[in-house]
Amino acid sequence: MCADGERWLRIPLSPALPSLLRQPHGNTLTRNIPDKPTLDGLEAKWDSRWESAGTYRFDRTKTREEIFSIDTPPPTVSGSLHMGSVFGYVQTDAHARYRRMAGNEVFYPMGWDDNGLPTERRVQNYYGVRCDAGLPFDPDFTPPTEAHDPPVSVSRRNFIDLCHVLTAEDEKVFEDLWRVIGLSVDWTQTYATIDHHSRRTSQKAFLRNLERGEAYSQEAPVLWDVDFQTAIAQAELEDREKGGSYHKIAFRRQDGSPLYIETSRPELICSCVALVAHPDDDRYGELFGSTVSSPLFGVELPVVAHELAEPEKGTGVAMICTFGDTTDVIWWRELDLPTRSVIQHNGRFQSEMPEWLDGDGATVYSELAGLFPNQARRKMAELLAESGDLDGEPRQIMHPVKFYEKGDRPLEIITSRQWYIRNGARDDDLRKEMLGRGEELNWVPDFMGVRYQHWVDGLNGDWLISRQRFFGVPIPVWYPVKAAGEVDYDNPIVPAEAQLPIDPSSEVPAGYDESGRGRPGGFVGDPDIMDTWATSSLTPQIAGHWDDDPDLFGRVFPMDIRPQGPDIIRTWLFATTVRAHFEHGVLPWHTGTINGWILDPDRKKMSKSVGNVVTPMPFIEEVGAEAVRYWACNGRPGTDTAIDLGVMKIGRRLAIKILNASRFALSFSESDVDPSTITESLDKSMLGELSEVVEQATNAFERYDYARALEVTERSFWNWTDDYLELVKTRAYGEGPGAESAHAALQFGLSVFLRLFAPFLPFVTEEVWSWWKEGSVHRAVWPSAAELADYTGDADVLAITSQVLGVVRRTKSDAKVSMRAEVDRISVIGSEHQIRLVKDGESDLREAARASAIDYSEGEFAVEAELTSS
RNA sequence: GGGCGUUUAGCUCAGUUGGCUAGAGCACUGCCCUUACAAGGCAGGGGUCGGCGGUUCGAGUCCGUCAACGCCCACCA
């Protein structure tokens, strides 16, 4: 795109030139307005000029009161570029541009979220590699040009290098998109969640959480993705409806009679630790305290009582396994049951014979060893059918199954040691404090606050931040290895803050040397990394340089707004709130603006799995960046918005209209006209109406309602071109005070419109601004009623004159004659006041209507036009 | 099962604290090459504001209820 953008290029306004050329009063640069203004190429032209002029550079000498700071969402660079990527960012940009013009110094950095699993997965697929932490580093490894098939194994360090290479490429693609779409970010203020500064900030914040007891490690059952082989957090869960089948299975009471349970996971009978029924369930009351034996394995199991057992579900008796689902974890913990787990980290049944099995049970188990759960399930169903313990045929059902949101196989629950940060789930006081933070935040739109509240109310565990992966910020601790060789997890060795960032798998704690790694009396490094949210929950601290630039941090933090999508309230917004609450004792921002969803043209939510992801570049190429921006800014705050090429085309038409109307408005004089020459009441009326528009647009922006600001500006602008420009045209082509008044009013009006549109249509407004003004429209002062006050008149003059003109047009249209057709007379009936208003605009009205005379009489308002018969 | 949001013209959407015959654009129809604009301009037709019931002098707007759609949450036996 933008290939021939410079075909009518003029001498650029170098930042150095204006001071040489500027005259004491106004600006005398010769205008160079193209005969055929075009939108083509404006994106590239102005992006590079803004960059070289530093138009959006942040001035850090400003005070906190003057600064407006934005906690920009760092896009996941390994994710797909889709229309949702531009939607929310453009809305934020419009607000940033408004703030900048309204007098704030805007802190608008950009980050890239590049660490974490999404990048690893993309690297695996892109290059056809897999990370094998056991392999040695290969210094001669070069990134493959084509994906290996089948995948080759590479060392951890080579793998991480590939992650860096690919994310650098991905970040360039994103930056290019942001530039084309016109985001006014300060490109000197960028960060990446894997970079040195972010790792340092992330580790420092973690160590402080650890020191204050807000972070801890614990050996416990966790939700586990068997493909990625990592623990995941509650916030990353999603339920999917999956088919399954209930198996009705007989356990044996002491007297040999069957006790039936129903389960969708018969393969876990071997890890069963108890059966459970509701304490008030009379059917089973006598069994509490006794034992039953499991089918095939013959393990004696207690029958226990717990409120969570639902009498209506299945037979009313459930088997408790370690662990089949999250309810099992609750029962296991609250009833103090033993652990009998058989599923390994790779998702397969362990090969070693479980110690609680012997005899026939061991023989049965040997058939399950090494299988995946779904394979073991079929095997168990066969075996149970053969032994007669399966009652009837399995019953097909659909039920919700927990998945990792990025995963393909159901989660398992596996016991392992993990790191957690407290979030209020296990501490009522902290939960109340976090709910209080949610109430404190100014939510835009306000109903979004409910989502936060529900999430915090529903938390059922602390925040699990450790991941058994590679491309991320390492957990910055080591552990002593006791003389007996066991690792002392309870006494982690921490680095000094000055040492950060560290990688405990390659660096050595103070007082040790490398030879002690993994040896009794020595140390081991924590092998895990932190989840990406553990770092991106610190974006205000990272972007504001909490770690290394307290002066800057004091000027931007707490930030003014956090713009983001509704889906990550539970993750990003909540986690950021937790971290700031712990570290700084404040809410990290004043306002949270939550954008809506992007729906595809059929009003379906876009998602990769559905395959309806729409990428922005084809739209930008077809209608231009500003048309896409116009569409994005038409989406109300927090409102789901469908991708609509039609809306974009309206935006394009608006931008073209601005070019053409500007060309007309600026065609009458070579220099700025003094607004004190505005004397005609129609002109003053127009400025009076504009004054109201300015007020409405400003109020809307103050409420973060960019869409409303655009709407009132746009409506007024079309009236301006349709009515005012037509009314004033003839007078403007003439000479004398009337013409001068028109010229000045046209310029003044245009100047106001360009500034009102600048947040939405940054390229075309800047282009027109450059025709006759110095500097950037984006650093021009936001229009105000005060600025217009000396030149305004009764807005009703223009309104009623336009209305009369409308009647004349309709008359001509009905008569199927040209708009240039002559009108003999217009008769206006109205109140004394209305008549006076029309008379104020009469001469312009007669020219525009081509009417030779206007008759007036008092009465109920009515207008009639009498065409000259031809 | 709970919560939030949406439902206004064929389509995409406005309608701020309840106030005169409900608005815009697209699409459709008619007219017009008028010296800013024909990838345009001007004008026109088109809606019992999801259903039902309330409050009110007055309801698209407030309350209740039902329905459809979307999203979020919920202990997978």
PDB file of N, CA and C in Angstrom, chain A residues 733-814:
ATOM      1  N   TYR A 733     -17.195  33.933  -3.025  1.00  0.00           N
ATOM      2  CA  TYR A 733     -16.550  34.172  -4.321  1.00  0.00           C
ATOM      3  C   TYR A 733     -16.472  35.647  -4.659  1.00  0.00           C
ATOM      4  N   GLY A 734     -17.205  36.460  -3.894  1.00  0.00           N
ATOM      5  CA  GLY A 734     -17.217  37.879  -4.185  1.00  0.00           C
ATOM      6  C   GLY A 734     -16.094  38.646  -3.513  1.00  0.00           C
ATOM      7  N   GLU A 735     -16.340  39.916  -3.287  1.00  0.00           N
ATOM      8  CA  GLU A 735     -15.330  40.771  -2.672  1.00  0.00           C
ATOM      9  C   GLU A 735     -15.971  41.626  -1.596  1.00  0.00           C
ATOM     10  N   GLY A 736     -15.134  42.303  -0.828  1.00  0.00           N
ATOM     11  CA  GLY A 736     -15.644  43.224   0.183  1.00  0.00           C
ATOM     12  C   GLY A 736     -15.758  42.569   1.548  1.00  0.00           C
ATOM     13  N   PRO A 737     -16.323  43.304   2.506  1.00  0.00           N
ATOM     14  CA  PRO A 737     -16.402  42.834   3.892  1.00  0.00           C
ATOM     15  C   PRO A 737     -17.172  41.526   4.027  1.00  0.00           C
ATOM     16  N   GLY A 738     -18.243  41.366   3.251  1.00  0.00           N
ATOM     17  CA  GLY A 738     -19.019  40.131   3.317  1.00  0.00           C
ATOM     18  C   GLY A 738     -18.177  38.940   2.925  1.00  0.00           C
ATOM     19  N   ALA A 739     -17.403  39.089   1.873  1.00  0.00           N
ATOM     20  CA  ALA A 739     -16.541  38.005   1.420  1.00  0.00           C
ATOM     21  C   ALA A 739     -15.461  37.718   2.451  1.00  0.00           C
ATOM     22  N   GLU A 740     -14.884  38.788   2.991  1.00  0.00           N
ATOM     23  CA  GLU A 740     -13.836  38.591   3.999  1.00  0.00           C
ATOM     24  C   GLU A 740     -14.368  37.857   5.212  1.00  0.00           C
ATOM     25  N   SER A 741     -15.577  38.236   5.599  1.00  0.00           N
ATOM     26  CA  SER A 741     -16.196  37.562   6.736  1.00  0.00           C
ATOM     27  C   SER A 741     -16.342  36.063   6.443  1.00  0.00           C
ATOM     28  N   ALA A 742     -16.773  35.760   5.231  1.00  0.00           N
ATOM     29  CA  ALA A 742     -16.931  34.359   4.850  1.00  0.00           C
ATOM     30  C   ALA A 742     -15.594  33.626   4.872  1.00  0.00           C
ATOM     31  N   HIS A 743     -14.576  34.268   4.307  1.00  0.00           N
ATOM     32  CA  HIS A 743     -13.249  33.623   4.248  1.00  0.00           C
ATOM     33  C   HIS A 743     -12.746  33.300   5.647  1.00  0.00           C
ATOM     34  N   ALA A 744     -12.870  34.274   6.538  1.00  0.00           N
ATOM     35  CA  ALA A 744     -12.372  34.071   7.891  1.00  0.00           C
ATOM     36  C   ALA A 744     -13.181  33.004   8.616  1.00  0.00           C
ATOM     37  N   ALA A 745     -14.510  33.034   8.401  1.00  0.00           N
ATOM     38  CA  ALA A 745     -15.359  32.063   9.086  1.00  0.00           C
ATOM     39  C   ALA A 745     -15.094  30.654   8.574  1.00  0.00           C
ATOM     40  N   LEU A 746     -14.896  30.539   7.267  1.00  0.00           N
ATOM     41  CA  LEU A 746     -14.593  29.225   6.699  1.00  0.00           C
ATOM     42  C   LEU A 746     -13.303  28.669   7.311  1.00  0.00           C
ATOM     43  N   GLN A 747     -12.305  29.513   7.394  1.00  0.00           N
ATOM     44  CA  GLN A 747     -11.034  29.067   7.950  1.00  0.00           C
ATOM     45  C   GLN A 747     -11.157  28.701   9.423  1.00  0.00           C
ATOM     46  N   PHE A 748     -11.857  29.550  10.130  1.00  0.00           N
ATOM     47  CA  PHE A 748     -11.993  29.306  11.562  1.00  0.00           C
ATOM     48  C   PHE A 748     -12.775  28.000  11.794  1.00  0.00           C
ATOM     49  N   GLY A 749     -13.860  27.890  11.056  1.00  0.00           N
ATOM     50  CA  GLY A 749     -14.668  26.671  11.191  1.00  0.00           C
ATOM     51  C   GLY A 749     -13.864  25.437  10.850  1.00  0.00           C
ATOM     52  N   LEU A 750     -13.119  25.525   9.754  1.00  0.00           N
ATOM     53  CA  LEU A 750     -12.319  24.381   9.343  1.00  0.00           C
ATOM     54  C   LEU A 750     -11.289  24.024  10.414  1.00  0.00           C
ATOM     55  N   SER A 751     -10.660  25.056  10.955  1.00  0.00           N
ATOM     56  CA  SER A 751      -9.655  24.818  11.983  1.00  0.00           C
ATOM     57  C   SER A 751     -10.253  24.057  13.162  1.00  0.00           C
ATOM     58  N   VAL A 752     -11.479  24.439  13.530  1.00  0.00           N
ATOM     59  CA  VAL A 752     -12.151  23.745  14.644  1.00  0.00           C
ATOM     60  C   VAL A 752     -12.473  22.304  14.254  1.00  0.00           C
ATOM     61  N   PHE A 753     -13.032  22.107  13.065  1.00  0.00           N
ATOM     62  CA  PHE A 753     -13.386  20.746  12.643  1.00  0.00           C
ATOM     63  C   PHE A 753     -12.153  19.844  12.557  1.00  0.00           C
ATOM     64  N   LEU A 754     -11.082  20.375  11.996  1.00  0.00           N
ATOM     65  CA  LEU A 754      -9.884  19.540  11.870  1.00  0.00           C
ATOM     66  C   LEU A 754      -9.404  19.079  13.237  1.00  0.00           C
ATOM     67  N   ARG A 755      -9.444  19.979  14.213  1.00  0.00           N
ATOM     68  CA  ARG A 755      -8.994  19.601  15.549  1.00  0.00           C
ATOM     69  C   ARG A 755      -9.964  18.610  16.198  1.00  0.00           C
ATOM     70  N   LEU A 756     -11.272  18.805  15.939  1.00  0.00           N
ATOM     71  CA  LEU A 756     -12.232  17.853  16.509  1.00  0.00           C
ATOM     72  C   LEU A 756     -12.080  16.456  15.898  1.00  0.00           C
ATOM     73  N   PHE A 757     -11.718  16.429  14.630  1.00  0.00           N
ATOM     74  CA  PHE A 757     -11.559  15.139  13.955  1.00  0.00           C
ATOM     75  C   PHE A 757     -10.183  14.509  14.189  1.00  0.00           C
ATOM     76  N   ALA A 758      -9.230  15.303  14.600  1.00  0.00           N
ATOM     77  CA  ALA A 758      -7.841  14.823  14.676  1.00  0.00           C
ATOM     78  C   ALA A 758      -7.674  13.531  15.481  1.00  0.00           C
ATOM     79  N   PRO A 759      -8.372  13.357  16.622  1.00  0.00           N
ATOM     80  CA  PRO A 759      -8.193  12.107  17.364  1.00  0.00           C
ATOM     81  C   PRO A 759      -8.625  10.879  16.573  1.00  0.00           C
ATOM     82  N   PHE A 760      -9.563  11.055  15.651  1.00  0.00           N
ATOM     83  CA  PHE A 760     -10.110   9.910  14.933  1.00  0.00           C
ATOM     84  C   PHE A 760      -9.427   9.698  13.592  1.00  0.00           C
ATOM     85  N   LEU A 761      -9.190  10.800  12.884  1.00  0.00           N
ATOM     86  CA  LEU A 761      -8.648  10.743  11.527  1.00  0.00           C
ATOM     87  C   LEU A 761      -7.322  11.509  11.504  1.00  0.00           C
ATOM     88  N   PRO A 762      -6.292  10.933  12.100  1.00  0.00           N
ATOM     89  CA  PRO A 762      -5.062  11.697  12.318  1.00  0.00           C
ATOM     90  C   PRO A 762      -4.315  12.054  11.033  1.00  0.00           C
ATOM     91  N   PHE A 763      -4.486  11.233  10.004  1.00  0.00           N
ATOM     92  CA  PHE A 763      -3.703  11.468   8.788  1.00  0.00           C
ATOM     93  C   PHE A 763      -4.298  12.591   7.947  1.00  0.00           C
ATOM     94  N   VAL A 764      -5.568  12.493   7.663  1.00  0.00           N
ATOM     95  CA  VAL A 764      -6.168  13.486   6.771  1.00  0.00           C
ATOM     96  C   VAL A 764      -6.221  14.859   7.448  1.00  0.00           C
ATOM     97  N   THR A 765      -6.449  14.876   8.752  1.00  0.00           N
ATOM     98  CA  THR A 765      -6.489  16.174   9.429  1.00  0.00           C
ATOM     99  C   THR A 765      -5.099  16.815   9.444  1.00  0.00           C
ATOM    100  N   GLU A 766      -4.082  15.985   9.633  1.00  0.00           N
ATOM    101  CA  GLU A 766      -2.721  16.506   9.620  1.00  0.00           C
ATOM    102  C   GLU A 766      -2.337  17.013   8.233  1.00  0.00           C
ATOM    103  N   GLU A 767      -2.797  16.262   7.230  1.00  0.00           N
ATOM    104  CA  GLU A 767      -2.513  16.647   5.853  1.00  0.00           C
ATOM    105  C   GLU A 767      -3.082  18.042   5.571  1.00  0.00           C
ATOM    106  N   VAL A 768      -4.333  18.238   5.888  1.00  0.00           N
ATOM    107  CA  VAL A 768      -4.979  19.531   5.619  1.00  0.00           C
ATOM    108  C   VAL A 768      -4.343  20.629   6.480  1.00  0.00           C
ATOM    109  N   TRP A 769      -4.078  20.276   7.724  1.00  0.00           N
ATOM    110  CA  TRP A 769      -3.442  21.242   8.631  1.00  0.00           C
ATOM    111  C   TRP A 769      -2.137  21.749   8.020  1.00  0.00           C
ATOM    112  N   SER A 770      -1.432  20.839   7.393  1.00  0.00           N
ATOM    113  CA  SER A 770      -0.116  21.202   6.834  1.00  0.00           C
ATOM    114  C   SER A 770      -0.253  22.113   5.626  1.00  0.00           C
ATOM    115  N   TRP A 771      -1.454  22.187   5.046  1.00  0.00           N
ATOM    116  CA  TRP A 771      -1.654  23.075   3.903  1.00  0.00           C
ATOM    117  C   TRP A 771      -1.532  24.527   4.328  1.00  0.00           C
ATOM    118  N   TRP A 772      -1.886  24.774   5.630  1.00  0.00           N
ATOM    119  CA  TRP A 772      -1.881  26.190   5.983  1.00  0.00           C
ATOM    120  C   TRP A 772      -1.465  26.509   7.410  1.00  0.00           C
ATOM    121  N   LYS A 773      -1.110  25.480   8.146  1.00  0.00           N
ATOM    122  CA  LYS A 773      -0.662  25.761   9.500  1.00  0.00           C
ATOM    123  C   LYS A 773       0.730  25.189   9.706  1.00  0.00           C
ATOM    124  N   GLU A 774       1.388  25.706  10.703  1.00  0.00           N
ATOM    125  CA  GLU A 774       2.672  25.123  11.094  1.00  0.00           C
ATOM    126  C   GLU A 774       2.465  24.168  12.249  1.00  0.00           C
ATOM    127  N   GLY A 775       3.422  23.293  12.396  1.00  0.00           N
ATOM    128  CA  GLY A 775       3.340  22.346  13.496  1.00  0.00           C
ATOM    129  C   GLY A 775       2.283  21.289  13.218  1.00  0.00           C
ATOM    130  N   SER A 776       2.096  20.421  14.168  1.00  0.00           N
ATOM    131  CA  SER A 776       1.173  19.307  14.000  1.00  0.00           C
ATOM    132  C   SER A 776      -0.182  19.646  14.598  1.00  0.00           C
ATOM    133  N   VAL A 777      -1.233  19.229  13.904  1.00  0.00           N
ATOM    134  CA  VAL A 777      -2.573  19.401  14.471  1.00  0.00           C
ATOM    135  C   VAL A 777      -2.686  18.613  15.774  1.00  0.00           C
ATOM    136  N   HIS A 778      -1.856  17.573  15.890  1.00  0.00           N
ATOM    137  CA  HIS A 778      -1.943  16.717  17.072  1.00  0.00           C
ATOM    138  C   HIS A 778      -1.277  17.332  18.300  1.00  0.00           C
ATOM    139  N   ARG A 779      -0.611  18.442  18.090  1.00  0.00           N
ATOM    140  CA  ARG A 779      -0.099  19.210  19.222  1.00  0.00           C
ATOM    141  C   ARG A 779      -0.796  20.574  19.305  1.00  0.00           C
ATOM    142  N   ALA A 780      -1.810  20.739  18.445  1.00  0.00           N
ATOM    143  CA  ALA A 780      -2.583  21.993  18.498  1.00  0.00           C
ATOM    144  C   ALA A 780      -3.501  21.944  19.714  1.00  0.00           C
ATOM    145  N   VAL A 781      -3.971  23.098  20.116  1.00  0.00           N
ATOM    146  CA  VAL A 781      -4.799  23.134  21.312  1.00  0.00           C
ATOM    147  C   VAL A 781      -6.220  22.697  20.972  1.00  0.00           C
ATOM    148  N   TRP A 782      -6.782  21.896  21.839  1.00  0.00           N
ATOM    149  CA  TRP A 782      -8.158  21.402  21.644  1.00  0.00           C
ATOM    150  C   TRP A 782      -9.109  22.597  21.611  1.00  0.00           C
ATOM    151  N   PRO A 783     -10.041  22.629  20.649  1.00  0.00           N
ATOM    152  CA  PRO A 783     -10.922  23.786  20.552  1.00  0.00           C
ATOM    153  C   PRO A 783     -11.805  23.940  21.796  1.00  0.00           C
ATOM    154  N   SER A 784     -12.152  25.168  22.062  1.00  0.00           N
ATOM    155  CA  SER A 784     -12.990  25.419  23.240  1.00  0.00           C
ATOM    156  C   SER A 784     -14.019  26.493  22.918  1.00  0.00           C
ATOM    157  N   ALA A 785     -15.064  26.526  23.707  1.00  0.00           N
ATOM    158  CA  ALA A 785     -16.090  27.556  23.540  1.00  0.00           C
ATOM    159  C   ALA A 785     -15.474  28.931  23.773  1.00  0.00           C
ATOM    160  N   ALA A 786     -14.513  28.999  24.674  1.00  0.00           N
ATOM    161  CA  ALA A 786     -13.881  30.285  24.982  1.00  0.00           C
ATOM    162  C   ALA A 786     -13.164  30.847  23.754  1.00  0.00           C
ATOM    163  N   GLU A 787     -12.525  29.969  23.016  1.00  0.00           N
ATOM    164  CA  GLU A 787     -11.794  30.389  21.828  1.00  0.00           C
ATOM    165  C   GLU A 787     -12.737  30.998  20.790  1.00  0.00           C
ATOM    166  N   LEU A 788     -13.971  30.488  20.744  1.00  0.00           N
ATOM    167  CA  LEU A 788     -14.942  30.939  19.749  1.00  0.00           C
ATOM    168  C   LEU A 788     -15.791  32.102  20.238  1.00  0.00           C
ATOM    169  N   ALA A 789     -15.763  32.319  21.542  1.00  0.00           N
ATOM    170  CA  ALA A 789     -16.761  33.193  22.169  1.00  0.00           C
ATOM    171  C   ALA A 789     -16.916  34.564  21.513  1.00  0.00           C
ATOM    172  N   ASP A 790     -15.819  35.177  21.087  1.00  0.00           N
ATOM    173  CA  ASP A 790     -15.900  36.535  20.551  1.00  0.00           C
ATOM    174  C   ASP A 790     -16.512  36.592  19.152  1.00  0.00           C
ATOM    175  N   TYR A 791     -16.693  35.456  18.537  1.00  0.00           N
ATOM    176  CA  TYR A 791     -17.102  35.463  17.122  1.00  0.00           C
ATOM    177  C   TYR A 791     -18.411  34.728  16.890  1.00  0.00           C
ATOM    178  N   THR A 792     -19.085  34.358  17.950  1.00  0.00           N
ATOM    179  CA  THR A 792     -20.291  33.563  17.766  1.00  0.00           C
ATOM    180  C   THR A 792     -21.537  34.421  17.737  1.00  0.00           C
ATOM    181  N   GLY A 793     -22.559  33.866  17.064  1.00  0.00           N
ATOM    182  CA  GLY A 793     -23.860  34.514  17.037  1.00  0.00           C
ATOM    183  C   GLY A 793     -24.922  33.455  17.286  1.00  0.00           C
ATOM    184  N   ASP A 794     -26.170  33.856  17.121  1.00  0.00           N
ATOM    185  CA  ASP A 794     -27.290  32.960  17.364  1.00  0.00           C
ATOM    186  C   ASP A 794     -27.270  31.778  16.386  1.00  0.00           C
ATOM    187  N   ALA A 795     -27.103  30.573  16.924  1.00  0.00           N
ATOM    188  CA  ALA A 795     -26.991  29.385  16.079  1.00  0.00           C
ATOM    189  C   ALA A 795     -28.267  29.150  15.273  1.00  0.00           C
ATOM    190  N   ASP A 796     -29.384  29.736  15.716  1.00  0.00           N
ATOM    191  CA  ASP A 796     -30.662  29.507  15.028  1.00  0.00           C
ATOM    192  C   ASP A 796     -30.719  30.144  13.648  1.00  0.00           C
ATOM    193  N   VAL A 797     -29.890  31.165  13.404  1.00  0.00           N
ATOM    194  CA  VAL A 797     -29.895  31.782  12.072  1.00  0.00           C
ATOM    195  C   VAL A 797     -29.533  30.750  11.013  1.00  0.00           C
ATOM    196  N   LEU A 798     -28.444  30.054  11.245  1.00  0.00           N
ATOM    197  CA  LEU A 798     -28.025  29.027  10.288  1.00  0.00           C
ATOM    198  C   LEU A 798     -29.049  27.899  10.250  1.00  0.00           C
ATOM    199  N   ALA A 799     -29.558  27.528  11.418  1.00  0.00           N
ATOM    200  CA  ALA A 799     -30.499  26.409  11.479  1.00  0.00           C
ATOM    201  C   ALA A 799     -31.748  26.692  10.660  1.00  0.00           C
ATOM    202  N   ILE A 800     -32.312  27.881  10.833  1.00  0.00           N
ATOM    203  CA  ILE A 800     -33.586  28.164  10.148  1.00  0.00           C
ATOM    204  C   ILE A 800     -33.343  28.463   8.663  1.00  0.00           C
ATOM    205  N   THR A 801     -32.221  29.078   8.375  1.00  0.00           N
ATOM    206  CA  THR A 801     -31.895  29.347   6.966  1.00  0.00           C
ATOM    207  C   THR A 801     -31.714  28.020   6.218  1.00  0.00           C
ATOM    208  N   SER A 802     -31.049  27.079   6.866  1.00  0.00           N
ATOM    209  CA  SER A 802     -30.852  25.754   6.266  1.00  0.00           C
ATOM    210  C   SER A 802     -32.185  25.067   6.044  1.00  0.00           C
ATOM    211  N   GLN A 803     -33.076  25.284   6.998  1.00  0.00           N
ATOM    212  CA  GLN A 803     -34.396  24.653   6.899  1.00  0.00           C
ATOM    213  C   GLN A 803     -35.160  25.190   5.693  1.00  0.00           C
ATOM    214  N   VAL A 804     -35.103  26.513   5.494  1.00  0.00           N
ATOM    215  CA  VAL A 804     -35.760  27.116   4.334  1.00  0.00           C
ATOM    216  C   VAL A 804     -35.117  26.601   3.046  1.00  0.00           C
ATOM    217  N   LEU A 805     -33.803  26.537   3.051  1.00  0.00           N
ATOM    218  CA  LEU A 805     -33.093  26.034   1.868  1.00  0.00           C
ATOM    219  C   LEU A 805     -33.526  24.598   1.581  1.00  0.00           C
ATOM    220  N   GLY A 806     -33.754  23.834   2.635  1.00  0.00           N
ATOM    221  CA  GLY A 806     -34.195  22.450   2.484  1.00  0.00           C
ATOM    222  C   GLY A 806     -35.540  22.371   1.775  1.00  0.00           C
ATOM    223  N   VAL A 807     -36.441  23.284   2.109  1.00  0.00           N
ATOM    224  CA  VAL A 807     -37.760  23.302   1.450  1.00  0.00           C
ATOM    225  C   VAL A 807     -37.596  23.607  -0.028  1.00  0.00           C
ATOM    226  N   VAL A 808     -36.721  24.561  -0.329  1.00  0.00           N
ATOM    227  CA  VAL A 808     -36.484  24.914  -1.729  1.00  0.00           C
ATOM    228  C   VAL A 808     -35.928  23.714  -2.487  1.00  0.00           C
ATOM    229  N   ARG A 809     -35.004  23.024  -1.858  1.00  0.00           N
ATOM    230  CA  ARG A 809     -34.414  21.848  -2.522  1.00  0.00           C
ATOM    231  C   ARG A 809     -35.466  20.772  -2.774  1.00  0.00           C
ATOM    232  N   ARG A 810     -36.331  20.570  -1.772  1.00  0.00           N
ATOM    233  CA  ARG A 810     -37.360  19.537  -1.933  1.00  0.00           C
ATOM    234  C   ARG A 810     -38.298  19.922  -3.063  1.00  0.00           C
ATOM    235  N   THR A 811     -38.637  21.193  -3.121  1.00  0.00           N
ATOM    236  CA  THR A 811     -39.523  21.666  -4.190  1.00  0.00           C
ATOM    237  C   THR A 811     -38.905  21.388  -5.558  1.00  0.00           C
ATOM    238  N   LYS A 812     -37.607  21.697  -5.669  1.00  0.00           N
ATOM    239  CA  LYS A 812     -36.924  21.470  -6.953  1.00  0.00           C
ATOM    240  C   LYS A 812     -36.829  19.977  -7.255  1.00  0.00           C
ATOM    241  N   SER A 813     -36.572  19.202  -6.193  1.00  0.00           N
ATOM    242  CA  SER A 813     -36.454  17.771  -6.384  1.00  0.00           C
ATOM    243  C   SER A 813     -37.780  17.176  -6.829  1.00  0.00           C
ATOM    244  N   ASP A 814     -38.876  17.612  -6.194  1.00  0.00           N
ATOM    245  CA  ASP A 814     -40.208  17.125  -6.563  1.00  0.00           C
ATOM    246  C   ASP A 814     -40.546  17.501  -7.996  1.00  0.00           C
TER     247      ASP A 814
END
